[in-house]
Amino acid sequence: MKLSFATPRLFLTLGLVFLGACTKTPEWTLFYYNDVSALPVAPLQTEDIHGYYDTLEQCQRKAQGMQRLRQGDDMGAGVYQCGHLCGLDDKSVLVCKSLSQ
């Protein structure tokens, strides 16, 4: 059986589609503050980032799990916020389109 010229092109196209699907960037960033009981007023800092997630629910679940692990500590459970579409602006300040808890 002889393969036509279109078959390799089809495999190449399908491979590129699947490769593109694997490189989707997570939209949510978890900011977690260990030793505080209220969200800080200071601007967002990269050292407070504790992961990147595809959905708000994934970000919240991870943060709530971190709080459960810290509940036995004397310092408290910590607080968190999840930032949507975060990045550096033209002045290298970390900004997010929105923040949720």
PDB file of N, CA and C in Angstrom:
ATOM      1  N   MET A   1       0.843  -1.174   0.000  1.00  0.00           N
ATOM      2  CA  MET A   1       0.000   0.000   0.000  1.00  0.00           C
ATOM      3  C   MET A   1       0.891   1.241   0.000  1.00  0.00           C
ATOM      4  N   LYS A   2       0.603   2.182  -0.881  1.00  0.00           N
ATOM      5  CA  LYS A   2       1.416   3.373  -1.031  1.00  0.00           C
ATOM      6  C   LYS A   2       0.737   4.559  -0.345  1.00  0.00           C
ATOM      7  N   LEU A   3       1.489   5.296   0.496  1.00  0.00           N
ATOM      8  CA  LEU A   3       0.949   6.472   1.159  1.00  0.00           C
ATOM      9  C   LEU A   3       0.997   7.660   0.212  1.00  0.00           C
ATOM     10  N   SER A   4      -0.028   8.466   0.246  1.00  0.00           N
ATOM     11  CA  SER A   4      -0.039   9.647  -0.613  1.00  0.00           C
ATOM     12  C   SER A   4       0.804  10.753   0.011  1.00  0.00           C
ATOM     13  N   PHE A   5       1.096  11.796  -0.746  1.00  0.00           N
ATOM     14  CA  PHE A   5       1.877  12.934  -0.270  1.00  0.00           C
ATOM     15  C   PHE A   5       1.115  13.703   0.806  1.00  0.00           C
ATOM     16  N   ALA A   6      -0.204  13.651   0.807  1.00  0.00           N
ATOM     17  CA  ALA A   6      -1.018  14.391   1.777  1.00  0.00           C
ATOM     18  C   ALA A   6      -0.921  13.795   3.175  1.00  0.00           C
ATOM     19  N   THR A   7      -0.639  12.512   3.294  1.00  0.00           N
ATOM     20  CA  THR A   7      -0.591  11.869   4.606  1.00  0.00           C
ATOM     21  C   THR A   7       0.487  12.454   5.519  1.00  0.00           C
ATOM     22  N   PRO A   8       1.739  12.634   5.072  1.00  0.00           N
ATOM     23  CA  PRO A   8       2.734  13.249   5.960  1.00  0.00           C
ATOM     24  C   PRO A   8       2.348  14.677   6.360  1.00  0.00           C
ATOM     25  N   ARG A   9       1.760  15.419   5.434  1.00  0.00           N
ATOM     26  CA  ARG A   9       1.330  16.774   5.763  1.00  0.00           C
ATOM     27  C   ARG A   9       0.237  16.762   6.829  1.00  0.00           C
ATOM     28  N   LEU A  10      -0.647  15.800   6.755  1.00  0.00           N
ATOM     29  CA  LEU A  10      -1.712  15.660   7.749  1.00  0.00           C
ATOM     30  C   LEU A  10      -1.120  15.366   9.121  1.00  0.00           C
ATOM     31  N   PHE A  11      -0.139  14.456   9.199  1.00  0.00           N
ATOM     32  CA  PHE A  11       0.500  14.134  10.468  1.00  0.00           C
ATOM     33  C   PHE A  11       1.245  15.342  11.033  1.00  0.00           C
ATOM     34  N   LEU A  12       1.908  16.101  10.176  1.00  0.00           N
ATOM     35  CA  LEU A  12       2.614  17.301  10.615  1.00  0.00           C
ATOM     36  C   LEU A  12       1.637  18.324  11.179  1.00  0.00           C
ATOM     37  N   THR A  13       0.530  18.533  10.505  1.00  0.00           N
ATOM     38  CA  THR A  13      -0.487  19.485  10.972  1.00  0.00           C
ATOM     39  C   THR A  13      -1.069  19.045  12.308  1.00  0.00           C
ATOM     40  N   LEU A  14      -1.419  17.779  12.432  1.00  0.00           N
ATOM     41  CA  LEU A  14      -1.962  17.268  13.698  1.00  0.00           C
ATOM     42  C   LEU A  14      -0.936  17.389  14.820  1.00  0.00           C
ATOM     43  N   GLY A  15       0.323  17.121  14.525  1.00  0.00           N
ATOM     44  CA  GLY A  15       1.374  17.244  15.533  1.00  0.00           C
ATOM     45  C   GLY A  15       1.519  18.670  16.030  1.00  0.00           C
ATOM     46  N   LEU A  16       1.450  19.630  15.123  1.00  0.00           N
ATOM     47  CA  LEU A  16       1.546  21.038  15.523  1.00  0.00           C
ATOM     48  C   LEU A  16       0.348  21.471  16.364  1.00  0.00           C
ATOM     49  N   VAL A  17      -0.825  20.963  16.032  1.00  0.00           N
ATOM     50  CA  VAL A  17      -2.024  21.287  16.815  1.00  0.00           C
ATOM     51  C   VAL A  17      -1.884  20.743  18.237  1.00  0.00           C
ATOM     52  N   PHE A  18      -1.454  19.499  18.374  1.00  0.00           N
ATOM     53  CA  PHE A  18      -1.289  18.910  19.707  1.00  0.00           C
ATOM     54  C   PHE A  18      -0.171  19.594  20.487  1.00  0.00           C
ATOM     55  N   LEU A  19       0.902  19.964  19.824  1.00  0.00           N
ATOM     56  CA  LEU A  19       2.003  20.658  20.486  1.00  0.00           C
ATOM     57  C   LEU A  19       1.538  22.023  20.994  1.00  0.00           C
ATOM     58  N   GLY A  20       0.748  22.722  20.210  1.00  0.00           N
ATOM     59  CA  GLY A  20       0.215  24.013  20.634  1.00  0.00           C
ATOM     60  C   GLY A  20      -0.689  23.880  21.844  1.00  0.00           C
ATOM     61  N   ALA A  21      -1.445  22.814  21.931  1.00  0.00           N
ATOM     62  CA  ALA A  21      -2.339  22.600  23.067  1.00  0.00           C
ATOM     63  C   ALA A  21      -1.561  22.328  24.344  1.00  0.00           C
ATOM     64  N   CYS A  22      -0.371  21.777  24.226  1.00  0.00           N
ATOM     65  CA  CYS A  22       0.443  21.442  25.399  1.00  0.00           C
ATOM     66  C   CYS A  22       1.178  22.649  25.977  1.00  0.00           C
ATOM     67  N   THR A  23       1.224  23.742  25.260  1.00  0.00           N
ATOM     68  CA  THR A  23       1.994  24.893  25.720  1.00  0.00           C
ATOM     69  C   THR A  23       1.102  26.030  26.211  1.00  0.00           C
ATOM     70  N   LYS A  24      -0.110  25.739  26.586  1.00  0.00           N
ATOM     71  CA  LYS A  24      -1.015  26.762  27.114  1.00  0.00           C
ATOM     72  C   LYS A  24      -0.456  27.294  28.437  1.00  0.00           C
ATOM     73  N   THR A  25      -0.468  28.593  28.586  1.00  0.00           N
ATOM     74  CA  THR A  25       0.053  29.209  29.813  1.00  0.00           C
ATOM     75  C   THR A  25      -1.044  29.279  30.869  1.00  0.00           C
ATOM     76  N   PRO A  26      -0.716  28.926  32.106  1.00  0.00           N
ATOM     77  CA  PRO A  26      -1.705  29.059  33.175  1.00  0.00           C
ATOM     78  C   PRO A  26      -2.134  30.521  33.349  1.00  0.00           C
ATOM     79  N   GLU A  27      -3.407  30.724  33.651  1.00  0.00           N
ATOM     80  CA  GLU A  27      -3.950  32.076  33.762  1.00  0.00           C
ATOM     81  C   GLU A  27      -3.965  32.613  35.189  1.00  0.00           C
ATOM     82  N   TRP A  28      -3.805  31.739  36.197  1.00  0.00           N
ATOM     83  CA  TRP A  28      -3.942  32.159  37.594  1.00  0.00           C
ATOM     84  C   TRP A  28      -2.634  31.975  38.345  1.00  0.00           C
ATOM     85  N   THR A  29      -2.288  32.955  39.157  1.00  0.00           N
ATOM     86  CA  THR A  29      -1.065  32.934  39.969  1.00  0.00           C
ATOM     87  C   THR A  29      -1.455  32.970  41.440  1.00  0.00           C
ATOM     88  N   LEU A  30      -0.886  32.064  42.245  1.00  0.00           N
ATOM     89  CA  LEU A  30      -1.166  32.027  43.680  1.00  0.00           C
ATOM     90  C   LEU A  30      -0.145  32.869  44.426  1.00  0.00           C
ATOM     91  N   PHE A  31      -0.635  33.858  45.171  1.00  0.00           N
ATOM     92  CA  PHE A  31       0.192  34.653  46.079  1.00  0.00           C
ATOM     93  C   PHE A  31      -0.186  34.217  47.491  1.00  0.00           C
ATOM     94  N   TYR A  32       0.780  33.668  48.227  1.00  0.00           N
ATOM     95  CA  TYR A  32       0.510  33.137  49.560  1.00  0.00           C
ATOM     96  C   TYR A  32       1.420  33.822  50.557  1.00  0.00           C
ATOM     97  N   TYR A  33       0.836  34.284  51.667  1.00  0.00           N
ATOM     98  CA  TYR A  33       1.559  35.024  52.696  1.00  0.00           C
ATOM     99  C   TYR A  33       1.502  34.211  53.990  1.00  0.00           C
ATOM    100  N   ASN A  34       2.622  33.619  54.364  1.00  0.00           N
ATOM    101  CA  ASN A  34       2.684  32.686  55.497  1.00  0.00           C
ATOM    102  C   ASN A  34       2.382  33.307  56.848  1.00  0.00           C
ATOM    103  N   ASP A  35       3.047  34.371  57.177  1.00  0.00           N
ATOM    104  CA  ASP A  35       3.085  34.847  58.561  1.00  0.00           C
ATOM    105  C   ASP A  35       2.197  36.053  58.832  1.00  0.00           C
ATOM    106  N   VAL A  36       1.080  36.156  58.147  1.00  0.00           N
ATOM    107  CA  VAL A  36       0.175  37.286  58.367  1.00  0.00           C
ATOM    108  C   VAL A  36      -1.258  36.768  58.499  1.00  0.00           C
ATOM    109  N   SER A  37      -2.129  37.606  59.066  1.00  0.00           N
ATOM    110  CA  SER A  37      -3.532  37.209  59.203  1.00  0.00           C
ATOM    111  C   SER A  37      -4.428  38.047  58.298  1.00  0.00           C
ATOM    112  N   ALA A  38      -3.847  39.041  57.600  1.00  0.00           N
ATOM    113  CA  ALA A  38      -4.607  39.861  56.649  1.00  0.00           C
ATOM    114  C   ALA A  38      -3.727  40.108  55.431  1.00  0.00           C
ATOM    115  N   LEU A  39      -4.360  40.350  54.298  1.00  0.00           N
ATOM    116  CA  LEU A  39      -3.599  40.607  53.075  1.00  0.00           C
ATOM    117  C   LEU A  39      -2.742  41.860  53.236  1.00  0.00           C
ATOM    118  N   PRO A  40      -1.509  41.812  52.786  1.00  0.00           N
ATOM    119  CA  PRO A  40      -0.647  42.991  52.889  1.00  0.00           C
ATOM    120  C   PRO A  40      -1.119  44.103  51.952  1.00  0.00           C
ATOM    121  N   VAL A  41      -0.814  45.336  52.336  1.00  0.00           N
ATOM    122  CA  VAL A  41      -1.179  46.500  51.534  1.00  0.00           C
ATOM    123  C   VAL A  41      -0.121  46.750  50.458  1.00  0.00           C
ATOM    124  N   ALA A  42       1.086  46.264  50.678  1.00  0.00           N
ATOM    125  CA  ALA A  42       2.203  46.469  49.751  1.00  0.00           C
ATOM    126  C   ALA A  42       1.887  45.867  48.378  1.00  0.00           C
ATOM    127  N   PRO A  43       2.536  46.372  47.337  1.00  0.00           N
ATOM    128  CA  PRO A  43       2.336  45.804  45.995  1.00  0.00           C
ATOM    129  C   PRO A  43       2.715  44.323  45.944  1.00  0.00           C
ATOM    130  N   LEU A  44       2.201  43.621  44.946  1.00  0.00           N
ATOM    131  CA  LEU A  44       2.507  42.201  44.763  1.00  0.00           C
ATOM    132  C   LEU A  44       4.011  42.003  44.562  1.00  0.00           C
ATOM    133  N   GLN A  45       4.532  40.912  45.144  1.00  0.00           N
ATOM    134  CA  GLN A  45       5.957  40.606  45.051  1.00  0.00           C
ATOM    135  C   GLN A  45       6.144  39.201  44.477  1.00  0.00           C
ATOM    136  N   THR A  46       7.154  39.033  43.651  1.00  0.00           N
ATOM    137  CA  THR A  46       7.405  37.723  43.052  1.00  0.00           C
ATOM    138  C   THR A  46       7.736  36.663  44.092  1.00  0.00           C
ATOM    139  N   GLU A  47       8.348  37.052  45.219  1.00  0.00           N
ATOM    140  CA  GLU A  47       8.701  36.048  46.236  1.00  0.00           C
ATOM    141  C   GLU A  47       7.475  35.464  46.942  1.00  0.00           C
ATOM    142  N   ASP A  48       6.310  36.085  46.759  1.00  0.00           N
ATOM    143  CA  ASP A  48       5.080  35.556  47.353  1.00  0.00           C
ATOM    144  C   ASP A  48       4.340  34.596  46.427  1.00  0.00           C
ATOM    145  N   ILE A  49       4.854  34.391  45.224  1.00  0.00           N
ATOM    146  CA  ILE A  49       4.215  33.488  44.262  1.00  0.00           C
ATOM    147  C   ILE A  49       4.473  32.042  44.686  1.00  0.00           C
ATOM    148  N   HIS A  50       3.394  31.268  44.734  1.00  0.00           N
ATOM    149  CA  HIS A  50       3.492  29.850  45.128  1.00  0.00           C
ATOM    150  C   HIS A  50       2.865  28.923  44.106  1.00  0.00           C
ATOM    151  N   GLY A  51       2.843  29.320  42.850  1.00  0.00           N
ATOM    152  CA  GLY A  51       2.381  28.422  41.807  1.00  0.00           C
ATOM    153  C   GLY A  51       1.509  29.113  40.785  1.00  0.00           C
ATOM    154  N   TYR A  52       1.310  28.388  39.675  1.00  0.00           N
ATOM    155  CA  TYR A  52       0.516  28.873  38.546  1.00  0.00           C
ATOM    156  C   TYR A  52      -0.522  27.814  38.209  1.00  0.00           C
ATOM    157  N   TYR A  53      -1.752  28.252  37.928  1.00  0.00           N
ATOM    158  CA  TYR A  53      -2.863  27.322  37.765  1.00  0.00           C
ATOM    159  C   TYR A  53      -3.735  27.720  36.583  1.00  0.00           C
ATOM    160  N   ASP A  54      -4.392  26.730  35.997  1.00  0.00           N
ATOM    161  CA  ASP A  54      -5.262  26.970  34.842  1.00  0.00           C
ATOM    162  C   ASP A  54      -6.583  27.626  35.231  1.00  0.00           C
ATOM    163  N   THR A  55      -7.083  27.316  36.430  1.00  0.00           N
ATOM    164  CA  THR A  55      -8.386  27.850  36.838  1.00  0.00           C
ATOM    165  C   THR A  55      -8.297  28.482  38.228  1.00  0.00           C
ATOM    166  N   LEU A  56      -9.249  29.355  38.519  1.00  0.00           N
ATOM    167  CA  LEU A  56      -9.337  29.968  39.840  1.00  0.00           C
ATOM    168  C   LEU A  56      -9.555  28.896  40.905  1.00  0.00           C
ATOM    169  N   GLU A  57     -10.380  27.915  40.608  1.00  0.00           N
ATOM    170  CA  GLU A  57     -10.674  26.854  41.581  1.00  0.00           C
ATOM    171  C   GLU A  57      -9.416  26.075  41.951  1.00  0.00           C
ATOM    172  N   GLN A  58      -8.554  25.786  40.983  1.00  0.00           N
ATOM    173  CA  GLN A  58      -7.305  25.078  41.280  1.00  0.00           C
ATOM    174  C   GLN A  58      -6.419  25.923  42.191  1.00  0.00           C
ATOM    175  N   CYS A  59      -6.341  27.210  41.906  1.00  0.00           N
ATOM    176  CA  CYS A  59      -5.532  28.120  42.719  1.00  0.00           C
ATOM    177  C   CYS A  59      -6.067  28.168  44.150  1.00  0.00           C
ATOM    178  N   GLN A  60      -7.370  28.295  44.298  1.00  0.00           N
ATOM    179  CA  GLN A  60      -7.982  28.358  45.627  1.00  0.00           C
ATOM    180  C   GLN A  60      -7.777  27.064  46.405  1.00  0.00           C
ATOM    181  N   ARG A  61      -7.936  25.928  45.732  1.00  0.00           N
ATOM    182  CA  ARG A  61      -7.758  24.641  46.417  1.00  0.00           C
ATOM    183  C   ARG A  61      -6.328  24.466  46.919  1.00  0.00           C
ATOM    184  N   LYS A  62      -5.360  24.863  46.115  1.00  0.00           N
ATOM    185  CA  LYS A  62      -3.966  24.757  46.550  1.00  0.00           C
ATOM    186  C   LYS A  62      -3.726  25.643  47.772  1.00  0.00           C
ATOM    187  N   ALA A  63      -4.220  26.877  47.733  1.00  0.00           N
ATOM    188  CA  ALA A  63      -4.037  27.804  48.858  1.00  0.00           C
ATOM    189  C   ALA A  63      -4.717  27.281  50.118  1.00  0.00           C
ATOM    190  N   GLN A  64      -5.910  26.747  49.984  1.00  0.00           N
ATOM    191  CA  GLN A  64      -6.628  26.221  51.151  1.00  0.00           C
ATOM    192  C   GLN A  64      -5.906  25.004  51.723  1.00  0.00           C
ATOM    193  N   GLY A  65      -5.291  24.207  50.862  1.00  0.00           N
ATOM    194  CA  GLY A  65      -4.488  23.082  51.335  1.00  0.00           C
ATOM    195  C   GLY A  65      -3.265  23.561  52.100  1.00  0.00           C
ATOM    196  N   MET A  66      -2.635  24.625  51.615  1.00  0.00           N
ATOM    197  CA  MET A  66      -1.482  25.190  52.325  1.00  0.00           C
ATOM    198  C   MET A  66      -1.906  25.739  53.685  1.00  0.00           C
ATOM    199  N   GLN A  67      -3.077  26.350  53.749  1.00  0.00           N
ATOM    200  CA  GLN A  67      -3.583  26.866  55.029  1.00  0.00           C
ATOM    201  C   GLN A  67      -3.835  25.724  56.005  1.00  0.00           C
ATOM    202  N   ARG A  68      -4.423  24.625  55.526  1.00  0.00           N
ATOM    203  CA  ARG A  68      -4.680  23.474  56.403  1.00  0.00           C
ATOM    204  C   ARG A  68      -3.372  22.927  56.974  1.00  0.00           C
ATOM    205  N   LEU A  69      -2.336  22.870  56.152  1.00  0.00           N
ATOM    206  CA  LEU A  69      -1.048  22.365  56.618  1.00  0.00           C
ATOM    207  C   LEU A  69      -0.426  23.264  57.679  1.00  0.00           C
ATOM    208  N   ARG A  70      -0.704  24.553  57.631  1.00  0.00           N
ATOM    209  CA  ARG A  70      -0.109  25.500  58.574  1.00  0.00           C
ATOM    210  C   ARG A  70      -0.967  25.751  59.802  1.00  0.00           C
ATOM    211  N   GLN A  71      -2.155  25.224  59.871  1.00  0.00           N
ATOM    212  CA  GLN A  71      -3.059  25.528  60.981  1.00  0.00           C
ATOM    213  C   GLN A  71      -2.481  25.171  62.336  1.00  0.00           C
ATOM    214  N   GLY A  72      -1.598  24.218  62.425  1.00  0.00           N
ATOM    215  CA  GLY A  72      -1.010  23.841  63.704  1.00  0.00           C
ATOM    216  C   GLY A  72       0.125  24.759  64.130  1.00  0.00           C
ATOM    217  N   ASP A  73       0.613  25.596  63.214  1.00  0.00           N
ATOM    218  CA  ASP A  73       1.728  26.503  63.546  1.00  0.00           C
ATOM    219  C   ASP A  73       1.254  27.640  64.439  1.00  0.00           C
ATOM    220  N   ASP A  74       2.161  28.154  65.247  1.00  0.00           N
ATOM    221  CA  ASP A  74       1.842  29.283  66.124  1.00  0.00           C
ATOM    222  C   ASP A  74       1.590  30.567  65.350  1.00  0.00           C
ATOM    223  N   MET A  75       2.117  30.662  64.143  1.00  0.00           N
ATOM    224  CA  MET A  75       2.011  31.887  63.360  1.00  0.00           C
ATOM    225  C   MET A  75       0.652  32.023  62.667  1.00  0.00           C
ATOM    226  N   GLY A  76      -0.184  31.016  62.653  1.00  0.00           N
ATOM    227  CA  GLY A  76      -1.477  31.067  61.967  1.00  0.00           C
ATOM    228  C   GLY A  76      -1.413  30.382  60.616  1.00  0.00           C
ATOM    229  N   ALA A  77      -2.545  30.395  59.939  1.00  0.00           N
ATOM    230  CA  ALA A  77      -2.669  29.645  58.698  1.00  0.00           C
ATOM    231  C   ALA A  77      -2.191  30.413  57.471  1.00  0.00           C
ATOM    232  N   GLY A  78      -1.992  31.724  57.573  1.00  0.00           N
ATOM    233  CA  GLY A  78      -1.599  32.509  56.413  1.00  0.00           C
ATOM    234  C   GLY A  78      -2.803  32.920  55.587  1.00  0.00           C
ATOM    235  N   VAL A  79      -2.580  33.809  54.650  1.00  0.00           N
ATOM    236  CA  VAL A  79      -3.649  34.280  53.759  1.00  0.00           C
ATOM    237  C   VAL A  79      -3.151  34.186  52.321  1.00  0.00           C
ATOM    238  N   TYR A  80      -4.083  34.267  51.387  1.00  0.00           N
ATOM    239  CA  TYR A  80      -3.719  34.122  49.980  1.00  0.00           C
ATOM    240  C   TYR A  80      -4.600  35.001  49.108  1.00  0.00           C
ATOM    241  N   GLN A  81      -4.153  35.175  47.896  1.00  0.00           N
ATOM    242  CA  GLN A  81      -4.992  35.719  46.842  1.00  0.00           C
ATOM    243  C   GLN A  81      -4.543  35.109  45.525  1.00  0.00           C
ATOM    244  N   CYS A  82      -5.481  34.951  44.619  1.00  0.00           N
ATOM    245  CA  CYS A  82      -5.202  34.395  43.303  1.00  0.00           C
ATOM    246  C   CYS A  82      -5.312  35.529  42.287  1.00  0.00           C
ATOM    247  N   GLY A  83      -4.264  35.719  41.515  1.00  0.00           N
ATOM    248  CA  GLY A  83      -4.240  36.772  40.516  1.00  0.00           C
ATOM    249  C   GLY A  83      -4.506  36.225  39.129  1.00  0.00           C
ATOM    250  N   HIS A  84      -5.351  36.924  38.379  1.00  0.00           N
ATOM    251  CA  HIS A  84      -5.691  36.511  37.023  1.00  0.00           C
ATOM    252  C   HIS A  84      -4.862  37.308  36.019  1.00  0.00           C
ATOM    253  N   LEU A  85      -4.200  36.588  35.116  1.00  0.00           N
ATOM    254  CA  LEU A  85      -3.386  37.181  34.059  1.00  0.00           C
ATOM    255  C   LEU A  85      -2.370  38.181  34.616  1.00  0.00           C
ATOM    256  N   CYS A  86      -1.462  37.703  35.436  1.00  0.00           N
ATOM    257  CA  CYS A  86      -0.438  38.536  36.070  1.00  0.00           C
ATOM    258  C   CYS A  86       0.802  38.635  35.187  1.00  0.00           C
ATOM    259  N   GLY A  87       1.489  39.742  35.326  1.00  0.00           N
ATOM    260  CA  GLY A  87       2.731  39.945  34.593  1.00  0.00           C
ATOM    261  C   GLY A  87       3.361  41.256  35.001  1.00  0.00           C
ATOM    262  N   LEU A  88       4.505  41.543  34.419  1.00  0.00           N
ATOM    263  CA  LEU A  88       5.204  42.781  34.707  1.00  0.00           C
ATOM    264  C   LEU A  88       4.753  43.862  33.732  1.00  0.00           C
ATOM    265  N   ASP A  89       4.506  45.065  34.260  1.00  0.00           N
ATOM    266  CA  ASP A  89       4.140  46.175  33.376  1.00  0.00           C
ATOM    267  C   ASP A  89       5.412  46.818  32.824  1.00  0.00           C
ATOM    268  N   ASP A  90       5.274  47.939  32.125  1.00  0.00           N
ATOM    269  CA  ASP A  90       6.435  48.580  31.498  1.00  0.00           C
ATOM    270  C   ASP A  90       7.423  49.164  32.494  1.00  0.00           C
ATOM    271  N   LYS A  91       7.042  49.268  33.772  1.00  0.00           N
ATOM    272  CA  LYS A  91       7.944  49.748  34.822  1.00  0.00           C
ATOM    273  C   LYS A  91       8.447  48.598  35.693  1.00  0.00           C
ATOM    274  N   SER A  92       8.270  47.356  35.218  1.00  0.00           N
ATOM    275  CA  SER A  92       8.681  46.134  35.920  1.00  0.00           C
ATOM    276  C   SER A  92       7.982  45.956  37.258  1.00  0.00           C
ATOM    277  N   VAL A  93       6.737  46.428  37.342  1.00  0.00           N
ATOM    278  CA  VAL A  93       5.910  46.238  38.527  1.00  0.00           C
ATOM    279  C   VAL A  93       4.962  45.070  38.239  1.00  0.00           C
ATOM    280  N   LEU A  94       4.842  44.165  39.183  1.00  0.00           N
ATOM    281  CA  LEU A  94       3.970  43.005  39.028  1.00  0.00           C
ATOM    282  C   LEU A  94       2.518  43.431  39.184  1.00  0.00           C
ATOM    283  N   VAL A  95       1.712  43.191  38.156  1.00  0.00           N
ATOM    284  CA  VAL A  95       0.297  43.561  38.164  1.00  0.00           C
ATOM    285  C   VAL A  95      -0.540  42.381  37.675  1.00  0.00           C
ATOM    286  N   CYS A  96      -1.797  42.339  38.115  1.00  0.00           N
ATOM    287  CA  CYS A  96      -2.730  41.310  37.682  1.00  0.00           C
ATOM    288  C   CYS A  96      -3.989  41.998  37.186  1.00  0.00           C
ATOM    289  N   LYS A  97      -4.663  41.353  36.251  1.00  0.00           N
ATOM    290  CA  LYS A  97      -5.915  41.908  35.731  1.00  0.00           C
ATOM    291  C   LYS A  97      -6.974  41.969  36.842  1.00  0.00           C
ATOM    292  N   SER A  98      -6.988  40.944  37.687  1.00  0.00           N
ATOM    293  CA  SER A  98      -7.900  40.931  38.843  1.00  0.00           C
ATOM    294  C   SER A  98      -7.319  40.030  39.923  1.00  0.00           C
ATOM    295  N   LEU A  99      -7.796  40.230  41.164  1.00  0.00           N
ATOM    296  CA  LEU A  99      -7.370  39.415  42.305  1.00  0.00           C
ATOM    297  C   LEU A  99      -8.603  38.849  42.986  1.00  0.00           C
ATOM    298  N   SER A 100      -8.543  37.579  43.365  1.00  0.00           N
ATOM    299  CA  SER A 100      -9.662  36.906  44.028  1.00  0.00           C
ATOM    300  C   SER A 100      -9.148  36.101  45.198  1.00  0.00           C
ATOM    301  N   GLN A 101     -10.080  35.776  46.123  1.00  0.00           N
ATOM    302  CA  GLN A 101      -9.745  34.887  47.239  1.00  0.00           C
ATOM    303  C   GLN A 101     -10.587  33.650  47.174  1.00  0.00           C
TER     304      GLN A 101
END
